[in-house]
Short mmCIF file of C-alpha atoms and ligand atoms in Angstrom, two decimals:
data_model
loop_
_atom_site.label_atom_id
_atom_site.label_comp_id
_atom_site.label_asym_id
_atom_site.label_seq_id
_atom_site.Cartn_x
_atom_site.Cartn_y
_atom_site.Cartn_z
CA MET A 1 -18.05 27.94 1.48
CA GLN A 2 -19.29 25.37 3.88
CA LYS A 3 -16.92 24.67 6.93
CA VAL A 4 -15.99 20.96 7.32
CA GLY A 5 -13.99 19.28 10.22
CA VAL A 6 -12.26 16.17 9.35
CA LEU A 7 -10.49 14.12 11.94
CA VAL A 8 -7.32 12.41 10.11
CA VAL A 9 -5.70 9.45 11.80
CA SER A 10 -1.79 9.56 10.37
CA TYR A 11 0.77 7.90 9.50
CA GLY A 12 3.36 8.35 7.00
CA ALA A 13 3.39 10.80 4.14
CA ARG A 14 0.00 9.29 2.73
CA ALA A 15 -1.77 11.35 5.57
CA ALA A 16 0.27 14.29 4.34
CA ALA A 17 -1.23 13.72 0.96
CA VAL A 18 -4.99 13.27 2.34
CA ILE A 19 -4.60 16.15 4.40
CA ASP A 20 -3.29 18.27 1.22
CA ALA A 21 -6.23 16.80 -0.91
CA LEU A 22 -8.69 17.89 1.78
CA LYS A 23 -7.62 21.27 2.21
CA ARG A 24 -7.39 21.80 -1.62
CA SER A 25 -11.22 21.49 -1.66
CA GLU A 26 -12.86 24.18 -4.12
CA GLU A 27 -16.15 23.51 -2.41
CA TYR A 28 -15.61 23.33 1.20
CA ASP A 29 -13.72 24.95 3.90
CA VAL A 30 -12.05 22.55 5.45
CA ARG A 31 -10.57 22.22 9.05
CA VAL A 32 -8.38 19.37 10.16
CA TYR A 33 -7.98 17.57 13.16
CA VAL A 34 -4.98 15.22 12.98
CA ALA A 35 -4.53 12.28 15.59
CA ASP A 36 -0.92 11.78 14.34
CA LYS A 37 2.16 9.21 15.07
CA GLN A 38 4.37 12.02 15.35
CA ARG A 39 4.52 15.81 15.09
CA ASN A 40 4.63 15.75 11.07
CA PRO A 41 5.70 19.23 10.23
CA PHE A 42 3.05 19.18 7.26
CA ASN A 43 0.49 17.99 9.02
CA ALA A 44 0.96 20.22 12.41
CA GLU A 45 1.36 23.16 10.03
CA ARG A 46 -2.10 22.68 8.49
CA ALA A 47 -4.07 21.48 11.65
CA GLU A 48 -6.67 22.85 13.93
CA ALA A 49 -5.70 20.76 16.54
CA HIS A 50 -2.91 17.96 16.43
CA ALA A 51 -2.05 15.26 18.82
CA VAL A 52 0.90 13.17 18.59
CA ILE A 53 -0.20 9.53 19.52
CA PRO A 54 2.85 7.77 19.12
CA ASP A 55 1.36 4.15 19.44
CA LEU A 56 -2.14 5.40 17.76
CA SER A 57 -4.21 3.41 20.05
CA VAL A 58 -7.91 3.44 19.52
CA ASP A 59 -8.58 4.74 23.10
CA THR A 60 -6.27 7.65 22.80
CA ILE A 61 -7.65 8.33 19.46
CA LEU A 62 -11.16 8.18 20.80
CA LYS A 63 -10.45 10.55 23.60
CA PHE A 64 -8.71 13.16 21.26
CA ALA A 65 -11.83 12.90 18.86
CA GLU A 66 -14.20 13.31 21.83
CA ARG A 67 -12.29 16.66 22.83
CA HIS A 68 -13.45 18.01 18.87
CA LYS A 69 -16.61 16.15 18.72
CA ASP A 70 -18.65 19.21 18.20
CA ALA A 71 -16.39 20.44 15.06
CA LEU A 72 -15.90 17.13 13.42
CA ASP A 73 -18.08 16.11 10.23
CA PHE A 74 -16.37 12.74 9.85
CA GLY A 75 -13.31 11.16 9.92
CA ILE A 76 -10.52 9.41 7.73
CA VAL A 77 -7.97 6.99 8.73
CA CYS A 78 -4.76 6.11 6.91
CA PRO A 79 -2.73 3.51 8.71
CA GLU A 80 -3.90 -0.09 9.04
CA GLY A 81 -3.22 -0.59 12.83
CA PRO A 82 -6.22 1.16 14.32
CA ILE A 83 -8.55 0.13 11.62
CA ILE A 84 -7.56 -3.66 12.55
CA GLU A 85 -8.12 -2.33 16.15
CA GLY A 86 -11.57 -1.16 15.28
CA VAL A 87 -11.09 2.49 15.52
CA ARG A 88 -14.40 3.18 13.28
CA ASP A 89 -16.40 0.70 15.39
CA ALA A 90 -15.27 2.67 18.96
CA ILE A 91 -15.65 6.15 17.28
CA GLU A 92 -19.10 5.77 15.28
CA GLU A 93 -20.42 3.82 18.52
CA ARG A 94 -19.16 6.39 21.05
CA LEU A 95 -19.14 9.79 19.20
CA LYS A 96 -21.66 9.25 16.11
CA ILE A 97 -18.80 10.51 14.33
CA PRO A 98 -19.21 8.77 10.57
CA MET A 99 -15.87 7.23 9.53
CA ILE A 100 -13.91 6.59 6.31
CA CYS A 101 -12.43 3.07 6.74
CA PRO A 102 -13.59 -0.32 6.99
CA LYS A 103 -15.14 -1.78 10.16
CA LYS A 104 -12.81 -4.31 12.28
CA GLU A 105 -15.16 -7.19 11.06
CA PHE A 106 -13.97 -6.17 7.35
CA ALA A 107 -10.29 -5.20 7.63
CA LEU A 108 -9.32 -8.22 5.92
CA GLU A 109 -5.66 -6.92 6.46
CA GLY A 110 -5.60 -8.33 9.78
CA SER A 111 -4.69 -11.62 8.91
CA LYS A 112 -2.95 -13.17 5.72
CA ALA A 113 -4.22 -16.57 6.68
CA ARG A 114 -7.73 -15.13 6.47
CA GLN A 115 -7.23 -13.72 2.81
CA ARG A 116 -6.21 -16.72 1.27
CA LEU A 117 -9.06 -18.76 3.07
CA LEU A 118 -11.40 -16.13 1.60
CA LEU A 119 -9.88 -16.05 -1.62
CA ALA A 120 -10.18 -20.10 -1.64
CA LYS A 121 -13.67 -19.61 -1.32
CA VAL A 122 -14.77 -16.85 -3.74
CA ALA A 123 -11.82 -16.41 -6.20
CA PRO A 124 -9.51 -19.22 -5.84
CA GLU A 125 -8.03 -18.64 -9.38
CA ALA A 126 -6.15 -15.58 -7.92
CA ASN A 127 -4.46 -17.75 -4.90
CA PRO A 128 -1.09 -19.64 -5.28
CA GLU A 129 -0.79 -22.98 -3.68
CA PHE A 130 -0.45 -22.28 0.14
CA ARG A 131 -0.60 -23.58 3.45
CA ILE A 132 -1.12 -22.18 6.56
CA PHE A 133 1.13 -23.00 9.72
CA ARG A 134 -0.86 -22.44 12.79
CA ARG A 135 1.36 -21.98 16.40
CA SER A 136 -1.34 -23.99 17.77
CA GLU A 137 -1.19 -26.85 15.68
CA PHE A 138 2.43 -27.79 16.54
CA LYS A 139 4.10 -28.81 19.63
CA SER A 140 7.57 -28.59 18.85
CA VAL A 141 10.07 -26.85 16.40
CA ALA A 142 11.17 -30.46 15.03
CA GLU A 143 7.10 -31.21 14.09
CA VAL A 144 6.68 -27.77 12.57
CA LYS A 145 9.76 -28.42 10.54
CA GLU A 146 8.97 -31.79 9.60
CA ALA A 147 5.77 -30.48 8.36
CA LEU A 148 7.10 -27.55 6.33
CA TRP A 149 9.44 -29.89 4.73
CA ARG A 150 6.76 -32.49 3.52
CA PHE A 151 4.90 -29.30 2.28
CA LEU A 152 8.00 -28.17 0.18
CA ASP A 153 8.50 -31.52 -1.22
CA GLU A 154 4.83 -31.06 -2.59
CA ILE A 155 5.40 -27.69 -3.91
CA GLY A 156 9.00 -27.09 -4.33
CA ASP A 157 11.21 -24.90 -2.59
CA ASP A 158 10.53 -21.76 -4.72
CA VAL A 159 7.92 -20.22 -2.08
CA ALA A 160 7.18 -17.05 -0.32
CA VAL A 161 7.13 -17.21 3.59
CA LYS A 162 4.89 -14.47 5.42
CA PRO A 163 3.59 -13.64 8.80
CA ASP A 164 -0.19 -13.96 9.10
CA ARG A 165 -0.34 -10.99 10.82
CA PRO A 166 0.45 -7.45 9.05
CA ALA A 167 4.22 -6.26 9.30
CA ALA A 168 4.13 -3.36 6.52
CA GLY A 169 5.19 -5.91 3.76
CA LYS A 170 8.50 -6.34 5.89
CA GLY A 171 8.29 -10.13 7.21
CA VAL A 172 7.77 -11.62 3.90
CA GLY A 173 11.05 -13.69 2.73
CA VAL A 174 10.96 -15.11 -0.67
CA PHE A 175 13.22 -18.21 -1.77
CA GLY A 176 16.14 -17.17 -4.26
CA GLU A 177 15.81 -13.76 -2.88
CA HIS A 178 15.99 -13.66 0.97
CA PHE A 179 16.88 -17.01 1.61
CA HIS A 180 18.71 -19.60 -1.19
CA ASN A 181 18.36 -23.14 0.60
CA ARG A 182 15.76 -24.93 3.04
CA GLU A 183 17.76 -24.23 6.16
CA GLN A 184 18.09 -20.72 5.53
CA LEU A 185 14.12 -20.60 4.71
CA PHE A 186 13.63 -22.68 7.81
CA GLU A 187 15.50 -19.63 9.58
CA HIS A 188 13.13 -16.77 8.29
CA PHE A 189 10.12 -19.18 8.98
CA LEU A 190 10.82 -19.49 12.67
CA SER A 191 11.85 -15.88 12.99
CA ILE A 192 8.17 -15.15 11.92
CA PHE A 193 6.54 -18.53 13.90
CA GLU A 194 8.14 -17.42 17.16
CA THR A 195 5.50 -14.75 17.63
CA SER A 196 2.75 -15.10 14.52
CA ASP A 197 1.14 -17.79 12.60
CA VAL A 198 2.88 -18.29 8.90
CA VAL A 199 1.62 -18.67 5.55
CA VAL A 200 3.99 -20.36 2.94
CA GLU A 201 3.04 -20.01 -0.49
CA LYS A 202 4.03 -20.83 -4.14
CA LYS A 203 6.40 -18.24 -5.38
CA LEU A 204 4.69 -16.24 -8.24
CA GLU A 205 6.67 -14.93 -11.37
CA GLY A 206 5.49 -11.84 -12.80
CA GLU A 207 4.95 -8.22 -12.45
CA GLU A 208 3.33 -6.30 -9.45
CA SER A 209 0.48 -3.65 -9.63
CA SER A 210 -1.19 -1.84 -6.94
CA PHE A 211 -5.37 -1.81 -7.28
CA GLN A 212 -6.83 0.93 -5.11
CA ALA A 213 -10.85 1.40 -5.27
CA PHE A 214 -13.20 3.50 -3.02
CA CYS A 215 -15.88 2.00 -1.64
CA ASP A 216 -19.30 3.36 -0.29
CA GLY A 217 -20.45 -0.03 0.67
CA ARG A 218 -22.76 -0.16 -2.50
CA ARG A 219 -20.14 0.01 -5.12
CA LEU A 220 -16.33 0.05 -5.74
CA GLU A 221 -14.87 3.18 -7.83
CA PRO A 222 -11.12 2.03 -8.84
CA LEU A 223 -8.52 4.04 -9.46
CA PRO A 224 -6.06 3.93 -11.83
CA GLU A 225 -3.18 1.61 -11.46
CA THR A 226 0.15 2.12 -9.52
CA ARG A 227 3.39 0.11 -9.30
CA ASP A 228 5.17 0.16 -5.73
CA TYR A 229 8.69 -0.45 -5.59
CA LYS A 230 8.85 -2.74 -2.47
CA ARG A 231 12.45 -3.70 -2.22
CA ALA A 232 14.90 -1.60 -0.64
CA PHE A 233 17.36 -1.12 -3.17
CA ASP A 234 17.98 -0.44 -6.84
CA GLY A 235 17.30 -3.16 -9.20
CA ASP A 236 14.74 -4.72 -6.84
CA PHE A 237 17.24 -6.25 -4.22
CA GLY A 238 17.31 -6.30 -0.47
CA PRO A 239 14.73 -6.56 2.13
CA ASN A 240 11.14 -5.81 1.40
CA THR A 241 10.14 -2.20 3.02
CA GLY A 242 7.04 -0.07 3.05
CA GLY A 243 7.47 0.89 -0.29
CA MET A 244 10.52 3.10 -1.66
CA GLY A 245 8.44 5.00 -4.36
CA SER A 246 6.01 4.47 -7.13
CA TYR A 247 4.57 5.25 -10.27
CA LYS A 248 1.13 6.05 -12.31
CA ASP A 249 1.22 6.33 -15.95
CA ALA A 250 -0.78 8.87 -17.66
CA GLY A 251 -3.69 6.45 -17.96
CA ASP A 252 -5.42 4.12 -16.09
CA LEU A 253 -2.93 1.13 -17.26
CA LEU A 254 0.60 0.37 -16.43
CA PRO A 255 3.23 0.08 -19.14
CA PHE A 256 3.32 -3.76 -18.96
CA MET A 257 -0.60 -4.48 -18.68
CA GLU A 258 -3.15 -5.05 -21.20
CA PRO A 259 -6.82 -3.92 -20.74
CA SER A 260 -7.99 -7.59 -20.11
CA ASP A 261 -5.43 -7.53 -16.96
CA ARG A 262 -7.12 -4.69 -15.50
CA GLU A 263 -10.57 -6.42 -16.28
CA LYS A 264 -9.40 -9.52 -14.66
CA GLU A 265 -8.28 -7.70 -11.56
CA LEU A 266 -11.69 -5.83 -11.33
CA ALA A 267 -13.90 -9.40 -11.69
CA LEU A 268 -11.72 -10.35 -9.06
CA VAL A 269 -12.01 -7.73 -6.72
CA GLU A 270 -15.81 -7.44 -7.16
CA LYS A 271 -16.14 -11.23 -6.26
CA ILE A 272 -14.36 -10.49 -2.97
CA PHE A 273 -16.67 -7.46 -2.67
CA LYS A 274 -19.88 -9.17 -3.31
CA ALA A 275 -18.96 -11.90 -1.02
CA LEU A 276 -18.52 -9.53 1.95
CA GLN A 277 -21.06 -7.11 0.85
CA GLY A 278 -23.96 -9.46 1.56
CA ASP A 279 -27.68 -8.10 0.47
CA GLY A 280 -27.80 -4.41 -0.26
CA ARG A 281 -25.54 -1.82 0.72
CA ASN A 282 -22.94 -2.77 3.40
CA GLU A 283 -21.82 0.36 5.46
CA GLY A 284 -19.07 -1.70 7.00
CA LEU A 285 -16.90 -1.37 3.61
CA ILE A 286 -16.81 2.28 3.30
CA GLY A 287 -13.68 3.81 2.81
CA MET A 288 -10.67 1.51 0.94
CA PRO A 289 -11.42 -2.29 2.11
CA PHE A 290 -9.52 -3.60 -1.09
CA TYR A 291 -6.39 -2.24 -2.00
CA VAL A 292 -4.98 -5.19 -3.54
CA ALA A 293 -1.35 -5.83 -4.59
CA PHE A 294 -1.57 -7.97 -7.84
CA MET A 295 1.20 -10.17 -9.49
CA HIS A 296 0.55 -10.43 -13.11
CA THR A 297 1.66 -13.85 -14.18
CA ALA A 298 1.63 -16.11 -17.32
CA ASP A 299 -1.46 -17.49 -15.83
CA GLY A 300 -3.44 -14.21 -15.10
CA PRO A 301 -3.19 -11.70 -12.02
CA LYS A 302 -3.28 -13.56 -8.93
CA ILE A 303 -3.35 -11.88 -5.41
CA LEU A 304 -0.61 -11.19 -3.24
CA GLU A 305 -2.23 -9.38 -0.42
CA ILE A 306 -5.31 -7.50 0.66
CA ASN A 307 -5.25 -4.23 2.20
CA SER A 308 -7.72 -2.21 4.04
CA ARG A 309 -6.57 1.18 3.50
CA PRO A 310 -5.18 3.47 1.02
CA GLY A 311 -1.37 2.49 -0.16
CA ASP A 312 1.43 4.48 0.82
CA PRO A 313 3.27 5.71 -1.39
CA GLU A 314 0.80 4.39 -3.82
CA ILE A 315 -2.51 6.95 -3.22
CA GLN A 316 0.25 9.76 -3.16
CA ASN A 317 0.30 9.02 -7.10
CA ILE A 318 -3.51 9.38 -7.47
CA LEU A 319 -4.90 12.08 -5.04
CA PRO A 320 -2.47 15.13 -6.35
CA VAL A 321 -4.08 14.43 -9.92
CA MET A 322 -7.77 13.52 -8.77
CA ARG A 323 -9.99 15.90 -10.55
CA SER A 324 -13.10 14.93 -8.35
CA ASP A 325 -13.04 17.10 -5.23
CA PHE A 326 -11.71 14.99 -2.48
CA VAL A 327 -14.15 16.12 0.32
CA GLU A 328 -17.33 15.49 -2.10
CA LEU A 329 -15.93 12.09 -2.70
CA CYS A 330 -15.65 11.93 1.28
CA PHE A 331 -19.24 12.81 1.61
CA ARG A 332 -20.58 10.43 -1.00
CA MET A 333 -18.55 7.56 0.21
CA LEU A 334 -20.64 8.22 3.37
CA GLU A 335 -23.82 8.48 1.73
CA GLY A 336 -23.57 5.71 -0.58
CA SER A 337 -23.73 7.75 -3.71
CA LEU A 338 -20.27 7.38 -5.09
CA GLN A 339 -19.35 8.34 -8.61
CA LYS A 340 -16.75 7.87 -11.08
CA VAL A 341 -13.28 9.04 -9.66
CA GLU A 342 -12.08 11.27 -12.33
CA CYS A 343 -8.37 11.79 -12.45
CA GLU A 344 -5.97 13.81 -14.99
CA ARG A 345 -4.49 12.26 -17.81
CA ARG A 346 -0.80 12.70 -16.20
CA ALA A 347 1.86 10.38 -14.89
CA THR A 348 3.11 10.76 -11.63
CA VAL A 349 6.22 9.52 -9.78
CA VAL A 350 6.82 9.27 -5.96
CA THR A 351 10.27 9.00 -4.47
CA TYR A 352 10.72 8.15 -0.71
CA ALA A 353 14.02 9.32 1.14
CA ALA A 354 14.49 7.39 4.33
CA PRO A 355 16.84 7.30 7.19
CA LEU A 356 20.31 5.55 6.94
CA THR A 357 19.58 2.86 8.94
CA TYR A 358 15.96 2.14 6.96
CA GLY A 359 16.20 -0.81 4.94
CA GLY A 360 19.56 -2.12 6.42
CA TYR A 361 21.12 0.79 3.85
CA ARG A 362 23.77 1.16 7.08
CA THR A 363 23.92 -0.81 9.76
CA LYS A 364 24.69 2.29 12.11
CA TYR A 365 24.27 5.77 12.14
CA THR A 366 25.17 7.75 15.14
CA GLY A 367 25.03 11.44 13.66
CA ASP A 368 22.71 14.08 13.45
CA SER A 369 19.12 13.50 11.89
CA LYS A 370 18.28 17.27 11.09
CA VAL A 371 16.73 17.29 7.70
CA ASP A 372 15.76 20.73 6.02
CA LEU A 373 13.17 20.49 3.23
CA SER A 374 13.44 23.95 2.09
CA GLY A 375 15.41 23.64 -0.72
CA ALA A 376 12.73 21.13 -2.26
CA TYR A 377 10.12 23.46 -1.23
CA LYS A 378 11.68 26.17 -2.99
CA LEU A 379 11.26 23.87 -6.34
CA LYS A 380 7.52 25.13 -5.96
CA GLU A 381 8.76 28.29 -8.08
CA LYS A 382 10.13 26.33 -10.86
CA TYR A 383 7.50 23.61 -11.13
CA GLY A 384 4.44 24.88 -9.35
CA ASP A 385 1.81 22.07 -8.32
CA ASP A 386 3.68 19.81 -10.16
CA ILE A 387 5.93 19.01 -7.37
CA ARG A 388 4.65 17.86 -4.15
CA ILE A 389 6.57 17.41 -1.06
CA TYR A 390 5.27 15.09 1.95
CA PRO A 391 7.11 14.64 5.08
CA GLY A 392 6.38 10.97 6.77
CA ALA A 393 8.25 9.94 9.49
CA MET A 394 9.65 13.36 10.45
CA GLU A 395 8.84 15.56 13.28
CA LEU A 396 9.09 19.20 14.14
CA ARG A 397 10.82 19.79 17.18
CA ASP A 398 10.88 22.95 19.67
CA ASP A 399 13.99 24.52 18.05
CA GLY A 400 11.84 24.83 15.00
CA CYS A 401 13.74 22.37 13.09
CA THR A 402 12.46 19.20 11.40
CA TYR A 403 14.07 15.62 12.47
CA ALA A 404 13.99 12.28 10.38
CA LEU A 405 13.00 9.73 12.67
CA ARG A 406 13.10 5.82 11.80
CA SER A 407 11.07 5.02 8.85
CA ARG A 408 10.26 6.37 5.37
CA ALA A 409 11.14 10.32 5.93
CA VAL A 410 9.75 12.07 3.21
CA CYS A 411 8.15 11.48 -0.46
CA VAL A 412 8.38 13.94 -3.31
CA VAL A 413 5.67 13.54 -6.32
CA GLY A 414 6.59 14.69 -9.31
CA ILE A 415 3.69 15.48 -11.90
CA ALA A 416 4.11 15.45 -15.67
CA ASP A 417 2.58 14.54 -19.15
CA ASP A 418 4.97 11.25 -19.11
CA LEU A 419 6.64 8.98 -16.51
CA ARG A 420 10.15 10.58 -17.74
CA ALA A 421 9.28 13.97 -16.87
CA ALA A 422 7.53 13.20 -13.79
CA ARG A 423 10.66 11.33 -12.43
CA GLU A 424 12.90 13.91 -13.13
CA ILE A 425 10.65 16.38 -11.23
CA SER A 426 10.62 13.82 -8.44
CA LEU A 427 14.27 13.34 -8.29
CA ASP A 428 14.77 16.93 -8.49
CA GLY A 429 12.88 17.29 -5.05
CA ILE A 430 14.93 14.53 -3.81
CA ARG A 431 18.28 15.97 -4.46
CA ASN A 432 17.53 19.38 -2.99
CA ILE A 433 16.80 17.67 0.32
CA ASP A 434 19.33 18.34 2.86
CA GLY A 435 19.96 15.50 5.50
CA PRO A 436 21.12 12.08 6.07
CA LEU A 437 18.59 10.31 3.57
CA TRP A 438 18.72 7.94 1.20
CA ASN A 439 16.79 6.73 -1.71
CA ARG A 440 15.93 4.60 -4.80
CA TRP A 441 17.16 6.35 -7.96
CA ASP A 442 15.42 3.93 -10.28
CA VAL A 443 11.71 4.40 -9.46
CA ALA A 444 9.86 4.23 -13.02
CA ALA A 445 13.26 4.51 -14.57
CA GLU A 446 13.21 3.89 -18.17
CA TRP A 447 15.09 0.53 -18.33
CA HIS A 448 13.26 -0.66 -15.11
CA VAL A 449 9.77 -0.02 -16.69
CA GLU A 450 11.12 -1.32 -20.18
CA LYS A 451 12.54 -4.49 -17.83
CA SER A 452 8.84 -5.11 -16.71
CA VAL A 453 7.19 -4.86 -20.31
CA GLU A 454 9.88 -7.18 -21.47
CA LYS A 455 9.08 -9.83 -18.69
CA MET A 456 5.18 -9.49 -19.11
CA ARG A 457 5.98 -9.93 -23.07
CA ARG A 458 8.09 -12.85 -22.32
CA LEU A 459 5.69 -14.66 -19.80
CA ARG A 460 2.73 -13.95 -22.17
CA ALA A 461 4.48 -15.71 -25.11
CA ALA A 462 5.57 -18.63 -23.11
CA ALA A 463 1.96 -19.20 -21.87
CA SER A 464 0.40 -18.91 -25.25
CA THR A 465 3.17 -21.59 -26.38
CA SER A 466 2.26 -23.95 -24.17
CA THR A 467 -1.45 -23.36 -24.64
CA SER A 468 -1.14 -23.80 -28.56
CA ALA A 469 1.23 -26.61 -27.48
CA SER A 470 -1.45 -28.33 -25.26
CA ASP A 471 -4.25 -27.84 -28.08
CA ALA A 472 -2.15 -29.17 -30.59
CA ALA A 473 -1.54 -32.42 -28.47
CA GLY A 474 -5.35 -32.21 -27.44
CA SER A 475 -6.44 -32.31 -31.26
CA ALA A 476 -3.79 -34.75 -31.77
CA ALA A 477 -5.34 -36.87 -28.94
CA ARG A 478 -8.97 -36.44 -30.64
CA ARG A 479 -7.67 -37.51 -34.01
CA ARG A 480 -6.26 -40.71 -32.52
P1 LIG B 501 2.88 -8.74 0.60
O1 LIG B 501 3.32 -8.10 1.99
O2 LIG B 501 2.50 -10.28 0.84
O3 LIG B 501 2.40 -7.88 -0.39
O4 LIG B 501 4.51 -9.26 0.14
C1 LIG B 501 5.53 -8.24 0.12
C2 LIG B 501 6.28 -8.61 -1.21
O5 LIG B 501 6.76 -9.75 -1.28
C3 LIG B 501 5.32 -8.45 -2.51
O6 LIG B 501 5.43 -7.07 -2.96
C4 LIG B 501 6.27 -9.34 -3.39
O7 LIG B 501 7.35 -8.32 -4.00
C5 LIG B 501 6.81 -10.49 -2.32
N1 LIG B 501 5.93 -11.55 -2.63
C6 LIG B 501 4.75 -12.06 -1.73
N2 LIG B 501 4.28 -12.79 -1.75
C7 LIG B 501 4.70 -13.43 -2.83
C8 LIG B 501 4.72 -14.83 -4.10
N3 LIG B 501 3.95 -15.64 -3.31
N4 LIG B 501 5.60 -14.88 -4.67
C9 LIG B 501 6.36 -13.87 -5.04
N5 LIG B 501 6.49 -13.09 -4.57
C10 LIG B 501 5.85 -12.35 -3.67
N1 LIG B 502 3.11 0.37 -0.42
C1 LIG B 502 2.71 -0.71 0.27
C2 LIG B 502 1.70 -0.60 1.17
O1 LIG B 502 1.15 0.56 1.28
O2 LIG B 502 1.37 -1.30 1.94
#
């Protein structure tokens, strides 16, 4: 087997899933060199070389890559921070190691304002009404408050308030959920505005899906749809998090989607791709430049945000059931010869377990943070490869034990022929983790999925009633 050296820039359980997919290649003998946020036990165990770089700064990643330059065939970057800071540009320029992630210029994730302005130009139908409040525009708090009030008078109070800069989904506040009147809304607004420009946009009613696609600069290869669980608590309450879990149904669609929803999504993402691609192949877009969070509304799919890297946990729904060899796929992205990505027709459910203070589950926890995953790993005897356990914000310490840090600690992927069975495996894994962690129990729960189906049915019915009513009014007017 051909030996291949891969630099993996890691943050979260997503990178463990990437490393797992690389190491499972049947065509290549892969050595991974991991630039990691912490000593992730899964990654450290499999790495040829492993460096802990807590701030994942481009300079330090570059130095690590330089030390292993001769062994590296390419690199792959999972978290957005280094992508936005230009890790690909730096490594390709200085070390000539080809990298899988967009170049700095194409990291749309860096600014939500930029995303809205781009969409206004190339796909306005995917934008809600919005306004950008730039810090440089206002001289006082009173001035910005007045401008915000004027905007709310125009579009109503039902809005989402978002930081321009990425905050891992966590800075976003939605009217009726995170604030209930204008004063509270403004409080949320100001907490962001102190350090960042703010985007205020109309609140969208619908169901969310995550669209992911690999890109070789010439074409996009879409992956099956997934559904992320952004809110902290069961029933979709609480603050936004990085994602407490996610599911993928057996086919490409989610239960609440129609084939035309997917076609519309594809058409929208293609428009964005074409706008950035320019003429011919654009190598700056290699990787996953458009992982798009969609809201399916009565008025078709709208874009909530565009990310420039794989979703965490959404890519954990895909990599374990990908038929295509992942290393081969990486080479194809780099060469510009990407082909259709084949996945098994199976459902996958990812549940994350997080430390007690994550998402505000507890305000304070001062106890031990030791986490023992051996009980979950033991389930491999029962489920074989249909269970995957990927540590995220956990570290292996010198005492040989593993500890939870401050973010989502570990995810369990359940794989089966349908969602119900996949969820059971995922939760079985979660139940067998020993440690002070908590999780959502309703990821892919039948009632939750049914609620999404019902909501879309209601929205579509209301939309078609209002279309037929306006058609009838139109023909009545024509008759007059
Ligand atoms: P974002 O980081 O922009 O994806 O936002 C995080 C979460 O906030 C999304 O997954 C949605 O649940 C919610 N959200 C963001 N924008 C809107 C919007 N315009 N309308 C309703 N909910 C939104
Ligand atoms: N699951 C949300 C994200 O990866 O941004």
